[in-house]
XYZ file of C-alpha atoms in Angstrom:
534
model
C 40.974 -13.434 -15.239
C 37.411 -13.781 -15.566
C 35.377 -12.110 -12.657
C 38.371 -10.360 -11.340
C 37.772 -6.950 -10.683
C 39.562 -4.582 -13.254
C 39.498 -1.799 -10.217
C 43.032 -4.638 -9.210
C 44.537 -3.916 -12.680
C 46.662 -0.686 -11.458
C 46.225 -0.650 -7.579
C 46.852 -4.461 -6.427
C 50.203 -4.085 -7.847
C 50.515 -0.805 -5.863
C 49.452 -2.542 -2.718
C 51.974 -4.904 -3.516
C 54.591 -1.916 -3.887
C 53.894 -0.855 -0.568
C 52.038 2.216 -1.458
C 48.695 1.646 0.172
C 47.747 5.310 0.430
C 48.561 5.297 -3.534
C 45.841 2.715 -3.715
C 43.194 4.181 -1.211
C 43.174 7.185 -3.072
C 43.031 6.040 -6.905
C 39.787 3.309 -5.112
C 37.992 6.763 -3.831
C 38.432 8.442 -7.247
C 36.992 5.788 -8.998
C 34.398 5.660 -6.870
C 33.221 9.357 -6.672
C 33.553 9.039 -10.594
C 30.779 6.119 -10.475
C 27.455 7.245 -12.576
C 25.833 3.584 -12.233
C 21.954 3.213 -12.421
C 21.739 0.306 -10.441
C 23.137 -2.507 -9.076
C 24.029 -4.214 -11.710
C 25.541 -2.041 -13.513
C 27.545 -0.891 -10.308
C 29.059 -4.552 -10.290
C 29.925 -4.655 -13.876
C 31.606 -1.012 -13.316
C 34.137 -2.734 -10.319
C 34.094 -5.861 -12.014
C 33.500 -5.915 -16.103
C 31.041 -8.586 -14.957
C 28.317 -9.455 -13.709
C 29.319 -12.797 -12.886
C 30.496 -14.600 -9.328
C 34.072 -14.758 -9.398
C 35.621 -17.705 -7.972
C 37.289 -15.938 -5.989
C 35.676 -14.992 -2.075
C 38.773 -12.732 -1.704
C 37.769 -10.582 -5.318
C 33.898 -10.873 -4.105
C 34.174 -9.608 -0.862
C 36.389 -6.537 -2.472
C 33.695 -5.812 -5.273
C 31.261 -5.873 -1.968
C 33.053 -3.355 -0.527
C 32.414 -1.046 -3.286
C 28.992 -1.939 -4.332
C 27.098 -2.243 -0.857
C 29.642 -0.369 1.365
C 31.197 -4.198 3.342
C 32.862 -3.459 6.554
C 30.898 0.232 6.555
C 27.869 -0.957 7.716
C 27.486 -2.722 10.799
C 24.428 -4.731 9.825
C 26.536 -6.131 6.619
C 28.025 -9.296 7.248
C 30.669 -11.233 5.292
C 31.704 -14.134 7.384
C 34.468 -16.294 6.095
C 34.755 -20.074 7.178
C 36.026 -23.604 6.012
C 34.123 -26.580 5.949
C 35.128 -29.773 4.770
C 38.521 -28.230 3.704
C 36.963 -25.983 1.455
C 36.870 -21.625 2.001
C 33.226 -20.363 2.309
C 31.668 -17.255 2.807
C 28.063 -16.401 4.389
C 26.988 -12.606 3.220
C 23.705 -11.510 5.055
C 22.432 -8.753 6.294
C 22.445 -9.010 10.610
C 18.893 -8.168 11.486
C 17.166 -10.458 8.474
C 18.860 -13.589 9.169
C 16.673 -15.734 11.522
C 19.256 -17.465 14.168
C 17.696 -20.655 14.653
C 18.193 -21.628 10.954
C 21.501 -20.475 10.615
C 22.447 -22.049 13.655
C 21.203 -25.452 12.550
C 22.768 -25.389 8.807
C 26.343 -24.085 10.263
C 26.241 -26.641 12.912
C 25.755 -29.210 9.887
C 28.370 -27.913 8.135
C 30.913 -28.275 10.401
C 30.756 -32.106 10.916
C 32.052 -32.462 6.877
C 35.288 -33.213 5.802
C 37.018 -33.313 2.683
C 36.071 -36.712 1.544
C 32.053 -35.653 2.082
C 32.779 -33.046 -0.832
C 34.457 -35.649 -3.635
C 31.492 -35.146 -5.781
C 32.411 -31.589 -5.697
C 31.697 -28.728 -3.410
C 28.887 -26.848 -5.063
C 26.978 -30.317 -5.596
C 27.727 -31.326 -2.106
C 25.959 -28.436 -0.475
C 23.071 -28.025 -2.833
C 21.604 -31.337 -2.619
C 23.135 -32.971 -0.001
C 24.057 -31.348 3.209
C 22.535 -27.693 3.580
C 18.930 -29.045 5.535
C 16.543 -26.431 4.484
C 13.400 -25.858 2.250
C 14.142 -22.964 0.275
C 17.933 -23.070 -1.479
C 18.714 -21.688 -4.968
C 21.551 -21.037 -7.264
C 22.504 -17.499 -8.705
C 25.788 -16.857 -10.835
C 24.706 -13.511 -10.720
C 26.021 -11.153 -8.269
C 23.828 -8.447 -8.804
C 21.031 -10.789 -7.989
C 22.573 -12.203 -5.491
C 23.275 -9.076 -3.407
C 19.214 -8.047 -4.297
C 18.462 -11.244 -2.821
C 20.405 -10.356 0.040
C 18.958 -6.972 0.632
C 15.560 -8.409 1.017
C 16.741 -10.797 3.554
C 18.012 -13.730 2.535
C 21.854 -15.229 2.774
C 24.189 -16.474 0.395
C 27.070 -18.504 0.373
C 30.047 -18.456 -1.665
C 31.821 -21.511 -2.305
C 35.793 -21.100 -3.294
C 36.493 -21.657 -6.462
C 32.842 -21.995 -7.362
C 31.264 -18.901 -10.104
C 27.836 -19.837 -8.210
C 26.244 -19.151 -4.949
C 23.533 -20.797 -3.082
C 21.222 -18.129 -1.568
C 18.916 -19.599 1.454
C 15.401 -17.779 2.307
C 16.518 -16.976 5.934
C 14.487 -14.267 6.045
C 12.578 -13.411 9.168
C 11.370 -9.424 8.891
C 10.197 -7.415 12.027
C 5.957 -8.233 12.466
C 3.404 -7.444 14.166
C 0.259 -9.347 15.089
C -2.471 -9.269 12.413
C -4.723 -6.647 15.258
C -8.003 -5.362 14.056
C -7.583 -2.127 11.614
C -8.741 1.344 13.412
C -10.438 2.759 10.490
C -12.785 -0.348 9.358
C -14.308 -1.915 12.850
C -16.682 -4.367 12.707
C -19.209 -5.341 15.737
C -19.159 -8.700 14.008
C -16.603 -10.286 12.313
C -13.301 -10.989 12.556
C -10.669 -9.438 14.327
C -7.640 -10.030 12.245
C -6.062 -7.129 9.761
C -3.013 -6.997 7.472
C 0.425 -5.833 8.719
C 3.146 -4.245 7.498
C 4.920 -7.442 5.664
C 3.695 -9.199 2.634
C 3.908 -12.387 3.049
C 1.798 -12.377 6.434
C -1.289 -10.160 4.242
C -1.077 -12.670 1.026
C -1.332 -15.769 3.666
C -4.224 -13.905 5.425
C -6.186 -13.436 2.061
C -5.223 -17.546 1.232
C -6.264 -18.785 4.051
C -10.147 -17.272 3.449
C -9.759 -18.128 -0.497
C -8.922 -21.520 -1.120
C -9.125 -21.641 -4.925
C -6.364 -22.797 -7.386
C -7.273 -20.268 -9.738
C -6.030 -17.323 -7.206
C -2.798 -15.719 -8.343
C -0.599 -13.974 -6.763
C 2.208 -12.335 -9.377
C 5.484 -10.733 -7.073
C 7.663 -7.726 -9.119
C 9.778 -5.155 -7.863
C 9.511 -1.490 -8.147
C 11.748 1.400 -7.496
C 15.233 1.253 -8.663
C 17.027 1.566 -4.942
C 13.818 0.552 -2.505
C 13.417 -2.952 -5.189
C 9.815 -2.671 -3.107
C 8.034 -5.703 -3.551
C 4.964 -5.391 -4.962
C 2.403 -8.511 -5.542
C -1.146 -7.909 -8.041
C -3.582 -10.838 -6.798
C -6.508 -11.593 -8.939
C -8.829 -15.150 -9.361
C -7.486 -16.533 -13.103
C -10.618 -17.266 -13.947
C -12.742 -14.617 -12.764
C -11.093 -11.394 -13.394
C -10.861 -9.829 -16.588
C -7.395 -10.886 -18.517
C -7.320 -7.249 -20.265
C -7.479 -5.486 -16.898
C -5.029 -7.743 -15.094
C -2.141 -6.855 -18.694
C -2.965 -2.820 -17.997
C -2.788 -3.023 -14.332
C 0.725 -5.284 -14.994
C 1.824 -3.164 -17.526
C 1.952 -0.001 -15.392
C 3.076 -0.862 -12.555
C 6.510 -2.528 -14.811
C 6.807 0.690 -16.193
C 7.028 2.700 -13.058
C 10.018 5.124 -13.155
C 10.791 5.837 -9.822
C 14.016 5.929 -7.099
C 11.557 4.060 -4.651
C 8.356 3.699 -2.642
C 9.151 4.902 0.600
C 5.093 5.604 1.301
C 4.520 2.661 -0.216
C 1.273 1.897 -1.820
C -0.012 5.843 -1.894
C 3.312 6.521 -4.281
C 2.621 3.621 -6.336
C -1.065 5.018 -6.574
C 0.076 7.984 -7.977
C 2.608 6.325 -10.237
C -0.198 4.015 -11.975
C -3.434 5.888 -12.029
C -1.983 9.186 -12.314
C -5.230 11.588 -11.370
C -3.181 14.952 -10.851
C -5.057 17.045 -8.655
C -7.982 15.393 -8.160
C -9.238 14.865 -4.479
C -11.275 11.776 -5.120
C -10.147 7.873 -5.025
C -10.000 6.525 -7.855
C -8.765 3.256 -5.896
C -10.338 1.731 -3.005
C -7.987 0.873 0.394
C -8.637 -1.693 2.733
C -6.998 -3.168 5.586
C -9.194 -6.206 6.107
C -8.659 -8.900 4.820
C -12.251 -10.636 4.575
C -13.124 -7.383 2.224
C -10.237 -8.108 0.215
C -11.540 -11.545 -0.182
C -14.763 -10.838 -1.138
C -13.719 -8.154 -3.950
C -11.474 -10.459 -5.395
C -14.494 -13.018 -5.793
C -16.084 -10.017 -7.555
C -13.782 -9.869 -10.010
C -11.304 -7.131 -8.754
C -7.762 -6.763 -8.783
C -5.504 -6.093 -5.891
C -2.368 -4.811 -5.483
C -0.571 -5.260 -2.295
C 3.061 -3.307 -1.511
C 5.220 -4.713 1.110
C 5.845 -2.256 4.344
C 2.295 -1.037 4.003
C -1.017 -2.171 6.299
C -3.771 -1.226 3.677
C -3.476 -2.862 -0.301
C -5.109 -0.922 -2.997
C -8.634 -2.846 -4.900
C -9.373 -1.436 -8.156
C -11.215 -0.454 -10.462
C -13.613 1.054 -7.712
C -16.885 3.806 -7.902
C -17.894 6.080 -6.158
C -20.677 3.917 -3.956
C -17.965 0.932 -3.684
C -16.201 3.536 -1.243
C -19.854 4.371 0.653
C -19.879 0.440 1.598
C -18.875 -1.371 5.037
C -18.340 -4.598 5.963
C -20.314 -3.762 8.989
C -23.919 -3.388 6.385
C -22.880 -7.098 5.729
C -22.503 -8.721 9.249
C -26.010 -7.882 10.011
C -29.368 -9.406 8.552
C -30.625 -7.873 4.802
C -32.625 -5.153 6.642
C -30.494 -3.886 8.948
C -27.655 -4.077 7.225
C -30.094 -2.025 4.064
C -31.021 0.183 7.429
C -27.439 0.882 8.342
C -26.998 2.085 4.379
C -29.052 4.157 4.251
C -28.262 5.692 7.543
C -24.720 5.714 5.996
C -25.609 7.579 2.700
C -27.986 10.055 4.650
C -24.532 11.079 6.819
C -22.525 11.560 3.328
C -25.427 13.230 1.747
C -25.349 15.852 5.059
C -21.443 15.880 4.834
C -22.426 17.296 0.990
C -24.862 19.370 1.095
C -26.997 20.414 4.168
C -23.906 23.110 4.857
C -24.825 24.646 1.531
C -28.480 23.824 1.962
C -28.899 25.782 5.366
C -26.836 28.870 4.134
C -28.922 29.043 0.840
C -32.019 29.555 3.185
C -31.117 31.874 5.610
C -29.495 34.073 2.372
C -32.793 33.725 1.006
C -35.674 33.297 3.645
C -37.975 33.350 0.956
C -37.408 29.983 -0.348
C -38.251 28.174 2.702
C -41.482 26.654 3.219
C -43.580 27.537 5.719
C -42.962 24.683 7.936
C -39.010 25.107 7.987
C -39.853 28.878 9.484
C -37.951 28.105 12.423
C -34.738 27.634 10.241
C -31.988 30.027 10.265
C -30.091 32.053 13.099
C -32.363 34.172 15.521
C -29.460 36.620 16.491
C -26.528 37.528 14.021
C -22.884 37.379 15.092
C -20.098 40.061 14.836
C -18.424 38.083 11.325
C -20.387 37.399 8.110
C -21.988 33.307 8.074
C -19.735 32.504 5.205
C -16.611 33.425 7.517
C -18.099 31.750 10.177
C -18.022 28.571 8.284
C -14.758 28.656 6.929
C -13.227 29.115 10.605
C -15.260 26.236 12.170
C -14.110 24.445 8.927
C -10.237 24.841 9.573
C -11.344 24.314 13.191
C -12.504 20.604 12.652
C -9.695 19.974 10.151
C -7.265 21.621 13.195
C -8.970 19.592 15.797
C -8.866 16.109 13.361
C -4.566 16.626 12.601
C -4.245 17.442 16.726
C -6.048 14.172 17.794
C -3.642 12.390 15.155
C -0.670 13.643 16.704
C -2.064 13.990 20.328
C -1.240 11.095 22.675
C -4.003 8.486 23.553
C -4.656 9.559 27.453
C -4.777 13.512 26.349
C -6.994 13.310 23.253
C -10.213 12.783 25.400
C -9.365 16.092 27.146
C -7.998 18.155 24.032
C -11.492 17.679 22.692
C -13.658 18.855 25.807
C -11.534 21.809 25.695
C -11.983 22.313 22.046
C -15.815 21.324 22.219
C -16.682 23.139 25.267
C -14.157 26.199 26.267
C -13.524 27.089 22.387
C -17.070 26.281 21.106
C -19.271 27.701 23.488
C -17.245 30.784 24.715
C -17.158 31.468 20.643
C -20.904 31.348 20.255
C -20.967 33.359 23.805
C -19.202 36.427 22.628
C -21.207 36.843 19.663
C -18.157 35.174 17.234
C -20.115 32.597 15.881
C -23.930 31.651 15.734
C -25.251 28.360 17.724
C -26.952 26.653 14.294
C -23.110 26.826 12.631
C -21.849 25.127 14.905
C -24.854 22.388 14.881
C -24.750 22.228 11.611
C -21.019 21.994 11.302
C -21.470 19.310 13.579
C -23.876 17.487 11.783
C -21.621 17.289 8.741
C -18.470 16.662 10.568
C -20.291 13.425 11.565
C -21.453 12.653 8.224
C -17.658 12.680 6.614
C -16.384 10.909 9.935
C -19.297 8.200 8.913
C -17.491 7.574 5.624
C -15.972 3.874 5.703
C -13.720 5.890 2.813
C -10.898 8.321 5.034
C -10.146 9.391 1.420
C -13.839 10.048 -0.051
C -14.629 11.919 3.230
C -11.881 14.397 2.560
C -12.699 15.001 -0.790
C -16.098 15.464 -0.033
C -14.947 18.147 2.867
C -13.399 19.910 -0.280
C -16.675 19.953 -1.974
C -18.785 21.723 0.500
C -16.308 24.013 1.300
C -16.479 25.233 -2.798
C -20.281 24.691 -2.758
C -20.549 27.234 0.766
C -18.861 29.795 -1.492
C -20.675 29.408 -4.803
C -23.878 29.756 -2.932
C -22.442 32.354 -0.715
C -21.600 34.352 -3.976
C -23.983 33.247 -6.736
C -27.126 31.939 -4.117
C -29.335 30.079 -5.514
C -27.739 29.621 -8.847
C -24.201 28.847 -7.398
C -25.922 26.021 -5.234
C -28.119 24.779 -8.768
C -24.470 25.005 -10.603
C -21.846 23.526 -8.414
C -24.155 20.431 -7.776
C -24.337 20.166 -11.434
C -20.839 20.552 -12.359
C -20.175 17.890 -9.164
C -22.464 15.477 -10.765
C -20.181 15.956 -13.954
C -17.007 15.818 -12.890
C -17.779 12.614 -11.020
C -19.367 11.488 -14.387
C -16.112 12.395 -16.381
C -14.231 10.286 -13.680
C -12.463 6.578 -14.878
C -11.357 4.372 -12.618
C -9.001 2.256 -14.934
C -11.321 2.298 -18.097
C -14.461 1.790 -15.957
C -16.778 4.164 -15.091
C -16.683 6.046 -11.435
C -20.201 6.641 -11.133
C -21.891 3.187 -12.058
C -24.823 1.868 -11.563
C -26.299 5.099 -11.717
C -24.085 6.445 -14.942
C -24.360 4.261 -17.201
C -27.542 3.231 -15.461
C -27.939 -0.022 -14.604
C -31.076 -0.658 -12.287
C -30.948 -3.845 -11.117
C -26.961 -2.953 -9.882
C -28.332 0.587 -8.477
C -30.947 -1.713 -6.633
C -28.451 -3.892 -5.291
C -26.503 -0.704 -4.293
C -29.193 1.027 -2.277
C -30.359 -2.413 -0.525
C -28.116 -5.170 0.784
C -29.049 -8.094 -0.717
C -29.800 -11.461 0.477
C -26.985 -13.540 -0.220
C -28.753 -16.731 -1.906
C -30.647 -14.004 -3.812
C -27.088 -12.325 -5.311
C -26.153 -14.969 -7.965
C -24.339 -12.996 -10.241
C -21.351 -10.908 -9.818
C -21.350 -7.347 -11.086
C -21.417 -6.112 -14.482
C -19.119 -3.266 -13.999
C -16.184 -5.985 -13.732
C -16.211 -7.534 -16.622
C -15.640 -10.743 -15.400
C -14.734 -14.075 -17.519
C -17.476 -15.996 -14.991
C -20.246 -14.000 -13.768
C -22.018 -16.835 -11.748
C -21.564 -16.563 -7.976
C -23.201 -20.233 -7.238
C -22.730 -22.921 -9.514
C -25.144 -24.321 -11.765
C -28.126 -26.933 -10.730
C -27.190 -30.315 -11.928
């Protein structure tokens, strides 16, 4: 009786008596009673074990239980002989890709009984199922996992193991250019939402042995796959154990959002509003970090993987800066850090002044607002604030065509017929505009809206305290960032712990043939970027 389901013990021999709405009901109190975990311990519940029975008939009524059979109409359990011998394909509809199936079902059905003398489970292993990738599992937990993430399985009459066949063939896009990290140069290809088309992507542009990519599931009903990808030799082996370590010991139903939830799960920053992770959708950028040294982590169903440890300048930096030549692309930096440093500070900067007139120097007379409006500044900044942040959520949810014109009414009727009737004064609004375009100008979506959070305290410090709350909340910025880890390695280097030669090669892009070492802050086990002169 091994492998038959002890849910048959009392109600096959009322089914036999006649009595099937006996049965039905004892089936749906055992089932409501059900407290299982997971899947395998939801099999061993209907069946005492975890094992394949050789049975298809006891199978397919443990399937019912487990995974809901002849519920769901994407669920399929078809039964067929081949060869004289009972089968039984389970797959789930929309996974299965038809051209396969088709081929190893039409090469099925030409066996007979004499093709399977050397036994059916040998016979279709190794001899007459034609495809690549074919396994065995006496597991039937493991089996039906294999089958929610696409693949098929057969079960073979009187045989305690299947033979599960990678027919999977998941819904794709094209690998199209991400939106957030344009490049005039460069190439046009991002990652998508399915794994196996963003590790192939990242392959294709690294060609070394020594680049690993380790596969695990988390979340005990999504079974998300997640894959860490690293250079063996490179990265550093304590870093890749922690990063491995935590994301086993995730404790969660499932990753619905993907790589932001497992984010949360691993580096666990509570409520702080900067990255301590780096997200990219590019593939080249992924590339080159992982020839720094870095680890990435990339979660199936999600566009963007996650490169850590990062710092704070890592998420200043485009690809763009290197596409061009050294200068421009040190030009283009530094126009880049100038917009972040506005998105800080020149907010907090111009409303210090005109609190204090006296602090300005002579040749900054003409700062400040010539008439004043009918609400306090400080007001007038927090509404323009919420304005932008208003106007940025509408053009997310706004179609394509009607964005352009949502903004020329926002920019032009709202704007100007505000600063008309005396609501607000024309420099907020430059101003505002100035900084909107510095946090718009971070390559980091994530850094630019903790940095919006920032001025918005640092407006009302020095709208409060002046001079000192300006003098205060830059220091206590400075410290917080300082305090920051990003996986045991500091957020703020080169500049804390100072490093100068990094800092340089921070503030200027570097020649390439110049950069021979990779960065310090990475720990790596090889820290030569071009090999040695013979």
């Amino acid at each position: 009786m091994n492998g038959i389901p002890h849910f048959l013990d009392g109600t096959e021999r009322i089914s036999w008596g006649g009595e099937e709405e006996e049965r039905a009901r004892i089936l749906q109190r055992k089932k409501e009673s059900e407290t299982s975990d997971s899947l395998k311990e939801s099999v061993i519940y209907w069946q005492t074990s975890d094992k394949i029975s050789p049975s298809i008939h006891t199978t397919k009524l443990t399937l019912e239980q487990v995974v809901g059979l002849q519920e769901g109409f994407d669920v399929v359990f078809r039964e067929m002989t081949f060869g004289g011998k009972k089968t039984a394909l389970f797959f789930i509809n929309g996974f299965a890709k038809d051209d396969i199936m088709q081929e190893i079902l039409k090469r099925l059905t030409y066996l007979t009984p004499d093709d399977l003398d050397s036994g059916a489970l040998h016979s279709f292993f190794h001899l007459y199922i034609p495809h690549v990738q074919v396994e065995k599992s006496d597991s039937l937990s493991q089996t039906v996992n294999n089958v929610l993430i696409g693949m098929s399985v057969l079960f073979i009459e009187g045989e305690q193991t299947a033979i599960v066949l990678d027919t999977r063939n998941y819904p794709v896009r094209s690998p199209e250019e991400p939106s957030l990290e344009r490049v005039v140069r460069g190439s046009r290809d991002g990652f998508t939402e399915t794994m196996l088309t963003n590790v192939t992507l990242v392959r294709r542009r690294l060609r070394d042995p020594g680049l690993k990519f380790e596969a695990m599931k988390v979340g005990r009903r999504s079974q998300t796959d997640v894959c860490i990808a690293y250079i063996d030799d490179i990265a550093d082996k304590t870093l890749i154990d922690d990063v491995r370590k935590k994301i086993q010991a995730v404790a969660l139903d499932g990753l619905p959002l993907a790589d932001k939830q497992l984010e949360e799960a691993i580096v666990k920053r509570g409520w702080n509003p900067y990255p301590l992770v780096r997200y990219s959708e590019r593939p080249d950028v992924v590339a080159s970090h992982l020839m720094e040294g870095r680890i990435v982590v990339f979660v199936d169903t999600s566009p963007s993987v996650m490169i850590l440890p990062t710092t704070f300048f890592d998420l200043c930096q485009h690809a763009e800066e290197n596409r061009q030549t050294p200068f421009m692309g040190s030009y283009l930096r530094w126009v880049r850090f100038a917009g972040i440093f506005a998105s800080l500070f020149l907010l907090p900067l111009w409303l210090l002044l005109v609190i204090h007139p006296e602090l300005k120097p002579a040749s900054l007379a003409f700062i400040g607002p010539q008439e004043q409006a009918k609400i306090p500044l400080i007001a007038q900044f927090l509404l323009v604030e919420f304005g932008v942040d208003l106007m940025r959520m509408a053009a997310v949810h706004t179609p394509t065509p009607l964005a352009s014109a949502m903004g020329l009414i926002a920019a032009i009727l709202i704007g100007d017929i505000a600063v008309q009737t005396g609501i607000f004064v024309n420099e907020v609004v430059l101003y505002m505009a100035v900084a909107a375009i510095g946090m718009f100008a971070t390559p980091s979506y994530e850094l630019g809206l903790a940095n919006r959070v920032v001025r918005l305290l640092m407006l009302v410090l020095v709208s409060i305290f002046g001079v000192a709350g300006l003098v205060g909340g830059v220091t206590a910025f400075i410290i917080f960032l300082a305090f920051q880890r990003s996986f045991n390695s500091s957020y703020l280097w080169p500049f804390i712990p100072f490093n100068a030669k990094a800092l340089a090669g921070i503030l200027v892009r570097v020649p390439v043939l110049v950069s021979k070492q990779r960065p310090s802050f990475n720990k790596t086990r090889d820290n030569t970027r071009m090999p040695k002169e013979k």
